[in-house]
Tab-separated table of C-alpha atoms and ligand atoms in Angstrom:
chain	number	residue	atom	x	y	z
A	45	MET	CA	0.097	0.015	0.112
A	46	ARG	CA	1.318	3.174	-1.117
A	47	PHE	CA	-0.094	6.358	1.160
A	48	SER	CA	0.965	8.750	-1.169
A	49	ALA	CA	-1.320	7.257	-4.023
A	50	LEU	CA	-4.210	8.548	-1.762
A	51	ILE	CA	-3.160	12.160	-2.903
A	52	PRO	CA	-4.363	12.017	-6.264
A	53	VAL	CA	-7.289	10.101	-5.365
A	54	ALA	CA	-8.490	12.901	-2.783
A	55	CYS	CA	-8.309	15.451	-5.570
A	56	ALA	CA	-10.074	13.494	-7.682
A	57	MET	CA	-12.756	13.100	-5.008
A	58	VAL	CA	-13.026	16.661	-4.508
A	59	ALA	CA	-12.884	17.878	-8.154
A	60	PHE	CA	-15.333	15.133	-8.377
A	61	VAL	CA	-17.909	16.681	-6.189
A	62	LEU	CA	-17.741	20.121	-6.935
A	63	SER	CA	-18.282	19.098	-10.901
A	64	MET	CA	-21.586	17.408	-9.244
A	65	LEU	CA	-22.503	20.536	-7.691
A	66	ALA	CA	-21.672	22.576	-10.460
A	67	LEU	CA	-23.914	20.449	-12.637
A	68	PHE	CA	-26.459	20.343	-10.253
A	69	ALA	CA	-26.777	23.680	-8.713
A	70	GLY	CA	-30.287	25.352	-8.663
A	71	ASN	CA	-31.858	22.053	-9.772
A	72	LYS	CA	-34.673	23.033	-7.424
A	73	PRO	CA	-35.578	26.133	-5.933
A	74	GLY	CA	-33.275	27.245	-3.083
A	75	PHE	CA	-30.427	24.657	-3.716
A	76	MET	CA	-27.338	26.443	-4.422
A	77	GLU	CA	-28.882	29.626	-5.792
A	78	ASP	CA	-25.690	31.583	-5.432
A	79	TYR	CA	-23.889	29.547	-7.948
A	80	ASN	CA	-25.648	30.535	-11.042
A	81	ILE	CA	-23.928	31.133	-14.520
A	82	MET	CA	-25.302	34.371	-14.407
A	83	THR	CA	-28.050	36.775	-13.062
A	84	LEU	CA	-30.526	38.913	-14.783
A	85	ASN	CA	-31.719	41.585	-12.331
A	86	THR	CA	-35.353	42.263	-14.220
A	87	SER	CA	-36.892	44.759	-11.224
A	88	THR	CA	-36.845	47.765	-13.304
A	89	LEU	CA	-37.345	46.028	-16.659
A	90	GLY	CA	-40.201	48.225	-18.570
A	91	HIS	CA	-39.297	51.167	-16.534
A	92	VAL	CA	-39.494	53.032	-19.963
A	93	LEU	CA	-43.328	52.493	-19.666
A	94	VAL	CA	-43.660	54.532	-16.636
A	95	PRO	CA	-43.705	58.123	-17.396
A	96	THR	CA	-41.381	60.124	-14.990
A	97	PRO	CA	-42.063	63.606	-13.709
A	98	THR	CA	-39.983	65.514	-16.341
A	99	SER	CA	-41.086	63.465	-19.510
A	100	SER	CA	-44.602	62.442	-18.854
A	101	SER	CA	-46.764	60.556	-20.810
A	102	SER	CA	-47.282	63.379	-23.114
A	103	SER	CA	-43.923	63.187	-24.657
A	104	SER	CA	-44.320	59.461	-25.420
A	105	ALA	CA	-47.541	60.499	-27.078
A	106	SER	CA	-46.186	63.237	-29.050
A	107	SER	CA	-43.020	61.061	-30.459
A	108	THR	CA	-45.099	58.062	-31.547
A	109	SER	CA	-47.800	60.258	-32.954
A	110	SER	CA	-50.518	57.401	-34.090
A	111	SER	CA	-52.740	55.383	-31.748
A	112	LEU	CA	-49.570	53.513	-30.999
A	113	GLY	CA	-48.627	56.445	-28.900
A	114	SER	CA	-52.028	56.698	-27.062
A	115	PHE	CA	-52.274	52.929	-26.357
A	116	ILE	CA	-48.641	53.507	-24.571
A	117	SER	CA	-49.751	56.487	-22.646
A	118	SER	CA	-52.995	54.766	-21.614
A	119	LEU	CA	-50.620	52.127	-20.637
A	120	ALA	CA	-48.520	54.124	-18.602
A	121	GLN	CA	-51.439	55.705	-17.153
A	122	ASN	CA	-52.782	51.682	-16.096
A	123	ILE	CA	-49.766	51.092	-14.744
A	124	THR	CA	-49.196	54.287	-12.919
A	125	ASN	CA	-52.724	53.885	-11.656
A	126	SER	CA	-52.050	50.432	-10.678
A	127	ILE	CA	-49.435	51.419	-8.239
A	128	GLU	CA	-50.689	54.177	-6.787
A	129	GLY	CA	-49.234	56.857	-9.033
A	130	GLU	CA	-46.127	56.905	-6.641
A	131	LEU	CA	-43.972	54.993	-9.620
A	132	ALA	CA	-43.015	58.302	-11.435
A	133	SER	CA	-41.611	59.932	-8.268
A	134	ILE	CA	-39.858	57.205	-6.328
A	135	GLU	CA	-37.303	55.121	-8.154
A	136	GLY	CA	-36.796	52.502	-5.181
A	137	ASP	CA	-40.995	51.989	-5.574
A	138	ILE	CA	-40.424	51.089	-9.380
A	139	ALA	CA	-37.795	48.295	-8.425
A	140	ASP	CA	-39.851	47.197	-5.799
A	141	LYS	CA	-42.971	46.965	-7.716
A	142	LEU	CA	-43.017	47.334	-11.628
A	143	ALA	CA	-42.270	43.500	-12.346
A	144	GLN	CA	-45.235	42.337	-10.130
A	145	THR	CA	-47.387	44.671	-11.762
A	146	LEU	CA	-46.268	43.167	-15.107
A	147	GLY	CA	-46.412	39.542	-13.957
A	148	ILE	CA	-42.498	38.901	-14.168
A	149	SER	CA	-40.185	37.883	-12.109
A	150	GLN	CA	-37.570	40.275	-10.297
A	151	TRP	CA	-34.704	38.038	-11.290
A	152	TYR	CA	-34.013	35.222	-13.790
A	153	SER	CA	-30.702	33.033	-13.261
A	154	LEU	CA	-29.348	30.815	-15.405
A	155	HIS	CA	-27.775	27.370	-14.175
A	156	PHE	CA	-26.012	24.639	-16.224
A	157	MET	CA	-29.167	22.557	-17.010
A	158	ASP	CA	-31.908	24.449	-15.722
A	159	MET	CA	-32.926	28.187	-15.031
A	160	CYS	CA	-34.929	29.801	-11.809
A	161	GLN	CA	-36.794	33.012	-10.890
A	162	GLY	CA	-37.959	34.530	-7.851
A	163	SER	CA	-38.198	38.098	-5.822
A	164	TYR	CA	-35.915	39.793	-4.067
A	165	ALA	CA	-36.638	40.018	-0.348
A	166	PRO	CA	-37.054	42.131	1.173
A	167	ASN	CA	-36.864	43.959	-1.748
A	168	ALA	CA	-35.007	44.779	-4.547
A	169	THR	CA	-33.316	48.010	-3.778
A	170	ALA	CA	-32.556	46.858	-0.340
A	171	LYS	CA	-28.696	46.892	1.165
A	172	HIS	CA	-28.480	43.507	1.787
A	173	VAL	CA	-30.799	41.546	-0.845
A	174	HIS	CA	-31.034	37.551	-0.830
A	175	LYS	CA	-32.960	36.124	-3.525
A	176	ASN	CA	-36.326	34.222	-2.833
A	177	THR	CA	-36.691	31.622	-5.574
A	178	THR	CA	-40.376	30.936	-6.254
A	179	GLU	CA	-39.593	28.402	-9.218
A	180	CYS	CA	-36.894	26.313	-11.274
A	181	SER	CA	-37.651	25.007	-14.908
A	182	ASN	CA	-37.142	21.089	-14.964
A	183	GLN	CA	-33.241	19.907	-15.503
A	184	THR	CA	-32.592	19.017	-18.809
A	185	ALA	CA	-29.180	18.054	-20.338
A	186	MET	CA	-27.889	20.711	-23.072
A	187	TYR	CA	-30.508	23.002	-21.294
A	188	HIS	CA	-31.885	25.872	-23.747
A	189	PHE	CA	-32.463	29.208	-21.820
A	190	ASN	CA	-35.007	31.104	-23.991
A	191	LEU	CA	-35.292	34.447	-21.877
A	192	THR	CA	-37.518	35.900	-24.515
A	193	GLN	CA	-40.075	33.349	-24.702
A	194	THR	CA	-40.140	33.095	-21.286
A	195	LEU	CA	-40.762	36.886	-20.331
A	196	ASN	CA	-43.331	36.881	-23.356
A	197	ASP	CA	-45.190	34.594	-21.893
A	198	GLN	CA	-45.318	35.869	-18.447
A	199	LEU	CA	-46.205	39.537	-19.757
A	200	HIS	CA	-48.857	37.908	-21.546
A	201	ARG	CA	-50.648	36.308	-18.621
A	202	GLY	CA	-49.238	39.377	-16.461
A	203	GLY	CA	-52.047	41.933	-15.316
A	204	LEU	CA	-51.116	44.272	-18.318
A	205	ASN	CA	-51.471	41.725	-21.237
A	206	LEU	CA	-48.189	43.241	-22.739
A	207	ASN	CA	-45.739	41.446	-24.925
A	208	LEU	CA	-41.985	42.269	-25.050
A	209	SER	CA	-42.154	44.333	-28.441
A	210	ASP	CA	-44.052	46.916	-25.879
A	211	ILE	CA	-40.850	47.463	-24.046
A	212	ASN	CA	-38.376	47.962	-26.695
A	213	TRP	CA	-36.743	44.639	-26.215
A	214	PRO	CA	-33.781	44.508	-28.559
A	215	SER	CA	-33.593	41.410	-30.194
A	216	GLU	CA	-29.686	41.157	-29.875
A	217	ILE	CA	-30.295	39.741	-25.943
A	218	GLN	CA	-31.483	36.853	-27.490
A	219	ASP	CA	-29.352	36.642	-30.071
A	220	SER	CA	-26.381	36.584	-27.354
A	221	ILE	CA	-28.429	34.172	-25.234
A	222	ASP	CA	-28.643	31.736	-28.251
A	223	ALA	CA	-24.969	31.927	-29.067
A	224	ALA	CA	-24.150	31.215	-25.317
A	225	ASN	CA	-26.484	28.317	-25.752
A	226	THR	CA	-24.554	26.776	-28.397
A	227	ALA	CA	-21.239	26.812	-26.782
A	228	MET	CA	-22.603	25.685	-23.839
A	229	ASP	CA	-23.989	22.432	-25.502
A	230	ALA	CA	-20.257	21.776	-26.547
A	231	THR	CA	-19.256	22.579	-22.634
A	232	PHE	CA	-22.285	19.753	-21.397
A	233	ILE	CA	-20.484	17.026	-23.338
A	234	LEU	CA	-16.828	18.083	-22.134
A	235	PHE	CA	-18.476	18.479	-18.668
A	236	MET	CA	-19.495	14.655	-18.625
A	237	ILE	CA	-16.215	13.481	-19.930
A	238	GLY	CA	-14.457	15.411	-17.152
A	239	ILE	CA	-16.749	13.875	-14.588
A	240	GLY	CA	-16.379	10.806	-15.996
A	241	ALA	CA	-12.811	10.396	-16.159
A	242	ALA	CA	-12.347	11.885	-12.449
A	243	GLY	CA	-15.027	9.241	-11.165
A	244	VAL	CA	-13.094	6.396	-12.922
A	245	SER	CA	-9.831	7.776	-11.668
A	246	ILE	CA	-10.839	7.923	-8.323
A	247	LEU	CA	-11.710	3.837	-8.602
A	248	ALA	CA	-8.428	3.211	-10.741
A	249	GLY	CA	-6.391	5.510	-7.920
A	250	LEU	CA	-7.886	3.333	-4.892
A	251	VAL	CA	-6.475	0.072	-6.916
A	252	ALA	CA	-3.090	1.873	-7.139
A	253	PHE	CA	-3.245	2.407	-3.401
A	254	LEU	CA	-3.611	-1.307	-2.681
A	255	VAL	CA	-1.386	-2.528	-5.657
A	256	SER	CA	1.664	-0.359	-4.644
A	257	GLY	CA	4.412	0.896	-6.924
A	258	SER	CA	2.646	-0.719	-10.491
A	259	ARG	CA	3.806	1.764	-12.913
A	260	LEU	CA	1.375	0.464	-15.152
A	261	LEU	CA	-1.617	1.455	-12.654
A	262	ALA	CA	0.655	4.973	-12.421
A	263	PHE	CA	0.380	5.559	-16.051
A	264	GLY	CA	-3.483	4.497	-16.520
A	265	ASN	CA	-4.103	7.042	-13.672
A	266	TRP	CA	-2.288	9.624	-15.104
A	267	GLY	CA	-3.735	9.202	-18.191
A	268	LEU	CA	-7.572	9.580	-16.563
A	269	THR	CA	-6.666	12.226	-14.649
A	270	THR	CA	-4.979	14.235	-17.357
A	271	ILE	CA	-8.485	13.748	-19.491
A	272	SER	CA	-10.596	14.720	-16.748
A	273	PHE	CA	-8.140	17.778	-16.282
A	274	THR	CA	-8.209	18.752	-19.991
A	275	ALA	CA	-11.890	18.666	-20.503
A	276	LEU	CA	-12.399	20.345	-17.214
A	277	LEU	CA	-10.064	22.923	-18.340
A	278	ILE	CA	-11.754	23.478	-21.601
A	279	THR	CA	-15.043	23.654	-19.791
A	280	ALA	CA	-14.120	26.053	-17.236
A	281	ILE	CA	-12.569	28.283	-20.383
A	282	ILE	CA	-15.846	27.869	-22.456
A	283	LEU	CA	-18.001	28.845	-19.251
A	284	THR	CA	-15.439	31.912	-18.219
A	285	VAL	CA	-15.652	33.448	-22.075
A	286	VAL	CA	-19.276	32.488	-22.370
A	287	GLN	CA	-20.203	34.147	-19.133
A	288	GLY	CA	-18.232	37.449	-19.867
A	289	LYS	CA	-19.692	38.011	-23.142
A	290	PHE	CA	-23.575	37.218	-22.420
A	291	VAL	CA	-23.254	39.757	-19.239
A	292	HIS	CA	-21.707	42.099	-21.670
A	293	ALA	CA	-24.116	41.999	-24.199
A	294	ILE	CA	-27.102	41.691	-22.158
A	295	ASN	CA	-25.680	44.829	-20.216
A	296	LYS	CA	-24.967	46.708	-23.415
A	297	ASN	CA	-28.376	46.043	-24.759
A	298	GLY	CA	-30.776	45.402	-21.981
A	299	ASN	CA	-29.761	48.567	-19.486
A	300	ASP	CA	-31.725	50.993	-21.506
A	301	ILE	CA	-34.744	49.126	-20.737
A	302	GLY	CA	-33.923	48.206	-17.311
A	303	ILE	CA	-32.550	44.568	-16.906
A	304	TYR	CA	-29.138	44.284	-15.613
A	305	ALA	CA	-26.920	41.239	-15.550
A	306	TYR	CA	-24.228	39.814	-13.392
A	307	ARG	CA	-21.514	37.135	-13.351
A	308	GLY	CA	-21.920	34.022	-11.067
A	309	THR	CA	-18.622	34.467	-9.629
A	310	LYS	CA	-18.674	31.452	-7.375
A	311	TYR	CA	-19.580	29.194	-10.035
A	312	LEU	CA	-17.110	30.195	-11.738
A	313	ILE	CA	-14.449	29.617	-8.782
A	314	ILE	CA	-15.656	25.996	-8.280
A	315	THR	CA	-15.200	25.075	-12.066
A	316	TRP	CA	-11.530	26.433	-12.018
A	317	ILE	CA	-10.986	24.480	-8.882
A	318	ALA	CA	-11.717	21.361	-10.233
A	319	PRO	CA	-9.115	21.685	-13.288
A	320	ALA	CA	-6.945	22.536	-10.938
A	321	LEU	CA	-7.348	19.610	-8.473
A	322	MET	CA	-7.105	17.280	-11.407
A	323	PHE	CA	-3.634	18.911	-12.612
A	324	LEU	CA	-2.443	18.550	-9.116
A	325	ALA	CA	-3.642	14.806	-9.707
A	326	SER	CA	-1.961	13.848	-12.510
A	327	LEU	CA	1.445	15.622	-11.215
A	328	VAL	CA	1.310	13.220	-8.505
A	329	TRP	CA	0.605	10.348	-11.135
A	330	VAL	CA	3.834	11.455	-12.846
A	331	PHE	CA	5.974	11.772	-9.507
A	332	GLU	CA	4.463	7.937	-8.682
A	333	PHE	CA	5.268	6.694	-12.090
A	334	CYS	CA	9.093	7.899	-11.787
A	335	ILE	CA	9.069	6.338	-8.115
A	336	GLY	CA	7.858	3.080	-9.450
A	337	ARG	CA	10.520	2.694	-11.759
A	338	LYS	CA	12.892	3.505	-9.800
A	339	GLN	CA	11.581	0.853	-7.395
A	340	GLN	CA	11.509	-1.288	-9.776
A	341	LYS	CA	15.006	-1.112	-11.062
A	342	ARG	CA	15.909	-1.632	-7.592
A	343	GLU	CA	14.078	-4.856	-7.225
A	344	TYR	CA	15.322	-5.777	-10.467
A	345	THR	CA	18.894	-5.144	-9.186
A	346	GLU	CA	18.085	-6.884	-6.021
A	347	LYS	CA	16.775	-10.125	-7.777
A	348	ALA	CA	19.730	-10.213	-10.533
A	349	SER	CA	22.187	-10.393	-7.654
A	350	TYR	CA	20.568	-12.857	-5.835
A	351	THR	CA	20.200	-14.890	-8.395
A	352	LYS	CA	23.812	-15.074	-9.027
A	353	ARG	CA	24.423	-15.346	-5.589
A	354	SER	CA	22.602	-18.145	-5.215
A	355	LYS	CA	23.803	-20.123	-8.488
A	356	TRP	CA	27.333	-19.179	-7.109
A	357	SER	CA	26.462	-20.668	-3.619
A	358	ARG	CA	24.976	-23.706	-5.664
A	359	SER	CA	28.237	-24.197	-7.621
A	360	ARG	CA	30.026	-24.028	-4.803
A	361	ILE	CA	27.909	-26.768	-3.268
B	745	NAG	C1	-56.451	50.433	-19.077
B	745	NAG	O1	-57.429	50.506	-18.127
B	745	NAG	C2	-58.863	50.680	-18.722
B	745	NAG	C3	-59.590	50.203	-17.326
B	745	NAG	O2	-59.166	49.367	-16.673
B	745	NAG	C4	-58.737	49.785	-19.924
B	745	NAG	O3	-60.543	49.599	-20.604
B	745	NAG	C5	-58.162	49.848	-20.981
B	745	NAG	O4	-57.651	48.726	-22.215
B	745	NAG	C6	-56.408	49.833	-20.316
B	745	NAG	N1	-55.643	50.258	-21.423
B	745	NAG	C7	-54.648	49.303	-21.821
B	745	NAG	C8	-53.725	49.656	-22.538
B	745	NAG	O5	-54.545	48.454	-20.902
B	746	NAG	C1	-40.610	34.544	-1.003
B	746	NAG	O1	-42.095	34.574	-1.308
B	746	NAG	C2	-43.125	34.033	-0.939
B	746	NAG	C3	-43.792	34.394	-2.210
B	746	NAG	O2	-43.826	35.408	-2.667
B	746	NAG	C4	-43.288	34.660	0.743
B	746	NAG	O3	-44.447	34.054	0.824
B	746	NAG	C5	-42.114	34.401	1.172
B	746	NAG	O4	-42.447	34.867	2.922
B	746	NAG	C6	-40.738	34.935	0.868
B	746	NAG	N1	-39.768	34.645	1.616
B	746	NAG	C7	-38.838	35.351	2.066
B	746	NAG	C8	-37.976	34.706	2.854
B	746	NAG	O5	-38.965	36.551	1.906
B	747	NAG	C1	-31.637	45.672	-9.411
B	747	NAG	O1	-31.843	46.650	-10.555
B	747	NAG	C2	-31.935	47.955	-10.105
B	747	NAG	C3	-31.942	49.200	-11.075
B	747	NAG	O2	-30.608	49.079	-11.654
B	747	NAG	C4	-31.367	48.485	-8.792
B	747	NAG	O3	-31.622	49.704	-8.111
B	747	NAG	C5	-31.518	47.064	-7.934
B	747	NAG	O4	-30.221	47.545	-6.650
B	747	NAG	C6	-30.607	45.922	-8.080
B	747	NAG	N1	-30.988	45.192	-7.181
B	747	NAG	C7	-30.072	44.149	-6.945
B	747	NAG	C8	-30.603	42.868	-5.704
B	747	NAG	O5	-28.803	43.751	-7.714
B	748	NAG	C1	-36.532	47.879	1.233
B	748	NAG	O1	-36.130	47.512	2.162
B	748	NAG	C2	-35.371	48.420	3.248
B	748	NAG	C3	-34.927	47.640	4.225
B	748	NAG	O2	-36.108	46.575	4.546
B	748	NAG	C4	-36.193	49.563	3.794
B	748	NAG	O3	-35.189	50.220	4.620
B	748	NAG	C5	-36.559	50.211	2.388
B	748	NAG	O4	-37.705	51.331	2.774
B	748	NAG	C6	-37.491	49.387	1.824
B	748	NAG	N1	-37.634	49.805	0.166
B	748	NAG	C7	-38.557	49.978	-0.161
B	748	NAG	C8	-38.883	51.184	-1.538
B	748	NAG	O5	-40.189	49.296	0.283
B	749	NAG	C1	-41.555	19.069	-15.373
B	749	NAG	O1	-41.779	17.886	-15.032
B	749	NAG	C2	-43.070	17.253	-14.444
B	749	NAG	C3	-42.835	15.840	-14.391
B	749	NAG	O2	-41.399	15.617	-14.202
B	749	NAG	C4	-44.068	17.906	-15.348
B	749	NAG	O3	-45.501	17.535	-14.776
B	749	NAG	C5	-43.953	19.345	-15.586
B	749	NAG	O4	-45.274	19.631	-16.484
B	749	NAG	C6	-42.548	19.840	-16.308
B	749	NAG	N1	-42.404	21.033	-16.251
B	749	NAG	C7	-42.430	21.976	-17.238
B	749	NAG	C8	-42.192	23.042	-16.969
B	749	NAG	O5	-41.735	21.193	-18.378
B	750	NAG	C1	-46.858	42.364	-29.501
B	750	NAG	O1	-47.952	43.431	-29.548
B	750	NAG	C2	-47.953	44.138	-30.896
B	750	NAG	C3	-49.260	45.204	-30.388
B	750	NAG	O2	-49.589	45.270	-29.503
B	750	NAG	C4	-47.783	43.248	-31.787
B	750	NAG	O3	-47.865	44.470	-33.436
B	750	NAG	C5	-46.979	42.389	-32.066
B	750	NAG	O4	-47.347	41.379	-33.092
B	750	NAG	C6	-47.003	41.523	-30.565
B	750	NAG	N1	-45.877	40.287	-30.825
B	750	NAG	C7	-45.838	39.661	-30.362
B	750	NAG	C8	-44.480	38.626	-30.393
B	750	NAG	O5	-46.706	38.664	-29.952
């Protein structure tokens, strides 16, 4: 038994568990909600509908002269009425009540295999908020996030019976989400390979621990941990790039209409720790392989000298 073989096994176990958590975070409401890829704060989405004191509903009516203009101003009037006319003066109230009035959630978070949504508690503008999850979608492999559809359905069902074109929804947002979905499909396969290889390397590492000094086992384990490391590393890189582009694109196109995207930093941290641990594990197997070779050489030379000696002693007899 070689206790140093337990180091890579321990690394692979932690990497395996972290990767499983990264896979299943957010699979039911409230479970590791902070470990999301991205959060969208939609608490002020649609604020363009709400007249501000300086540019009241008349300005929007004049800019769009037709019946659409009067539709929007009456809509604004309805929203204003429905939240007791205080919207226009207090920004904090917009963030707090607008989403509810429109029938949407205050936040949406993207996880690896599903999406969750809910409201901010105690309210969207409070200093120390926590996310109150109302529901999560069913988990599916290669989940495709369709924010446009989700929002449109909710707006349609919502109190004011709106659709996204009423709030000047830019198509660039779903375009960037679609690009991210495609990249995430490839990531899903790599993630499976990374997790699978880490899992097998745990078992193979335990075998190597029992059968000490086997160079073949050390070599096989090095291969498994290297496959896992490479797959998890590429996964982490893709997720980092996708997250960055995604958040940037949504903030660039969506801030005007009141949608804000935040990176899921905690999620990134665990997706980077996993390949780092697998790298450490593969280094230890390289070390084990070299030690194994030295020992085997020593054993050979000991055997050789032993047989020589025994021949010699036999010949003397
Ligand atoms: C505003 O509310 C009134 C009455 O509640 C309704 O008749 C009207 O259709 C509403 N307008 C819009 C644009 O929803
Ligand atoms: C979460 O939201 C539900 C429904 O909106 C509410 O009943 C519950 O009190 C909220 N929980 C917290 C911790 O705010
Ligand atoms: C959500 O966005 C609004 C508008 O920018 C902001 O006032 C609020 O603080 C944000 N809430 C959270 C929890 O990030
Ligand atoms: C939001 O919550 C904070 C803390 O509970 C409170 O001080 C603030 O007045 C609330 N804001 C609104 C608009 O209700
Ligand atoms: C989720 O799955 C359950 C049963 O597995 C099903 O009844 C439900 O309709 C599904 N929900 C969605 C949004 O697909
Ligand atoms: C949204 O509503 C407008 C007018 O209210 C309509 O012209 C448009 O086709 C609708 N879009 C969708 C996607 O339903």
